[in-house]
Amino acid sequence: MYAMAPQRYIFACLLVIFLSFLSCYSTSPEDPAQNHHLQASASSEAYFQNKIRRLLASVKTVSVDDFGAKGDGSDDTQAFKNAWQAACSSSAAATLLVPKKKYLVKPIRFAGPCKAVLTVQIYGTIEASANRADYKEDGTHWLLFDSVQNLQVQGGGTIDGNGNTWWENSCKINKALALTFYNCKNIIVKNLKIQQAQQIHLSFEKSTNVQASSLTVTSPQTSPNTDGIHITDTQNIQISSCVIGTGDDCISIVSGSQKVKATDITCGPGHGISIGSLGSGNSKAFVSDVLVNGAKLYGTQNGLRIKTWQGGSGSVSNIKFLNVRMNNVDNPIIIDQSYCDQDKPCKGQGSAVQVKDVLYQNIQGTSASEVAISFSCSKDFPCEGIVLQSVNIKREGVAAAAAKASCTNVKLSETGAVAPHCP
């Protein structure tokens, strides 16, 4: 279902099959039919060698260098475009190769659909232009994969957004995204370093069947709006074994996202793992079936957060936060149904995005603030089905003071040892 493995992997698999095949025909020296079996083995060896050659030949490798990329600081955008076109139009499975150099690339759209499965093998560094004028045609994207299916992006290389200029001129209205997958299906992104993004590092939008693993995502703590991994209107996505430290949410999940699973996540610095914000501008928003299992958060502004605007509608439901360890986190557990991220105070409104069926299980660690658990829910649409199970959060560095919980308009239950308690 996903993109074909690299050639070496294919060769190794076929070699194992070949050796196993030969073992079935091995004979002892005393075997009177030895010559017959040796002839059969030789014939089989030739058959499999030919098959290996055909399979390897069927995987087309397209290097950006073959299309004029220099990797010397000059503009390699057109070479990347041409190489993509060649790989995408290939009737056989193809690998787009980025060798171990540093390539300067301006905003580029890798458009599908493509004829066959693709692998983008990044060994080197793809670096963004620092000239903001280069983004005048599309100020919201840098590397955009649009409407591509059966794609694997990997290789151990680096995607560098060169974001210093953007941070100095930060603006939330037109967010520039470093790496975006839009309207894609059957996507694997793994074993990459994504750093210094203009704003959001990695975004999945209107996509299905996504695996993101073994990623290192980094930007300075002071870099604004640099979410690590952003998920919007995407279904069936798994994020695993990622280390994320940025100036905003490590993982942000917004409207239209379903069946989101995040495991083995290390987060810090940043704003924690967030669902939302949802419901801004009186909009309708839905997020459901989210599982965070096995996360470590260090020195983050928030831990596990759900944030919604007043006046919105819709729901956040079936959310599970399991086996999370926090160290010196400002707001370890927080649900805020009165979120207001604007200069003027937000007017009170009756409607709200419903928050229900949220489980916090085996959450341990320390809080940098006095209030470790905060449930600030709507009077008209209270939080329902909130469960705290085996939760123990203490004050960081304050031996004599216990952490507190602040709970408003929330229907919750506690099982096992829970501290702090809602009053």
Coordinates of N, CA, C and O in Angstrom, one line a residue, residues 262-265 291-295 320-324:
A262 N -0.3 8.9 18.6 CA 1.0 9.4 18.8 C 1.7 8.6 19.9 O 1.1 8.5 21.0
T263 N 2.8 7.9 19.6 CA 3.4 7.1 20.6 C 4.9 7.4 20.7 O 5.5 7.8 19.7
D264 N 5.5 7.3 21.9 CA 6.9 7.5 22.1 C 7.4 8.9 21.6 O 8.2 9.0 20.7
I265 N 6.8 9.9 22.2 CA 7.0 11.3 21.8 C 7.8 12.0 22.9 O 7.5 11.9 24.1
L291 N -5.3 9.2 20.4 CA -4.5 8.4 21.4 C -3.1 8.9 21.5 O -2.4 8.9 20.5
V292 N -2.7 9.4 22.7 CA -1.3 9.7 23.0 C -0.8 8.7 24.0 O -1.3 8.7 25.1
N293 N 0.1 7.9 23.7 CA 0.6 6.8 24.5 C 2.1 6.8 24.6 O 2.7 6.5 23.6
G294 N 2.6 7.2 25.8 CA 4.0 7.2 25.9 C 4.7 8.5 25.5 O 5.3 8.5 24.4
A295 N 4.6 9.5 26.3 CA 5.2 10.8 25.9 C 6.0 11.3 27.1 O 5.6 11.1 28.3
K320 N -7.6 9.9 24.6 CA -6.9 9.1 25.6 C -5.5 9.6 25.7 O -4.7 9.6 24.7
F321 N -5.1 10.0 26.9 CA -3.7 10.4 27.2 C -3.2 9.3 28.2 O -3.6 9.3 29.3
L322 N -2.2 8.5 27.7 CA -1.8 7.4 28.5 C -0.3 7.4 28.7 O 0.5 7.8 27.8
N323 N 0.2 7.1 29.9 CA 1.6 6.9 30.2 C 2.5 8.1 29.8 O 3.3 8.0 28.9
V324 N 2.2 9.2 30.4 CA 2.9 10.4 30.1 C 3.7 10.9 31.3 O 3.2 10.9 32.5

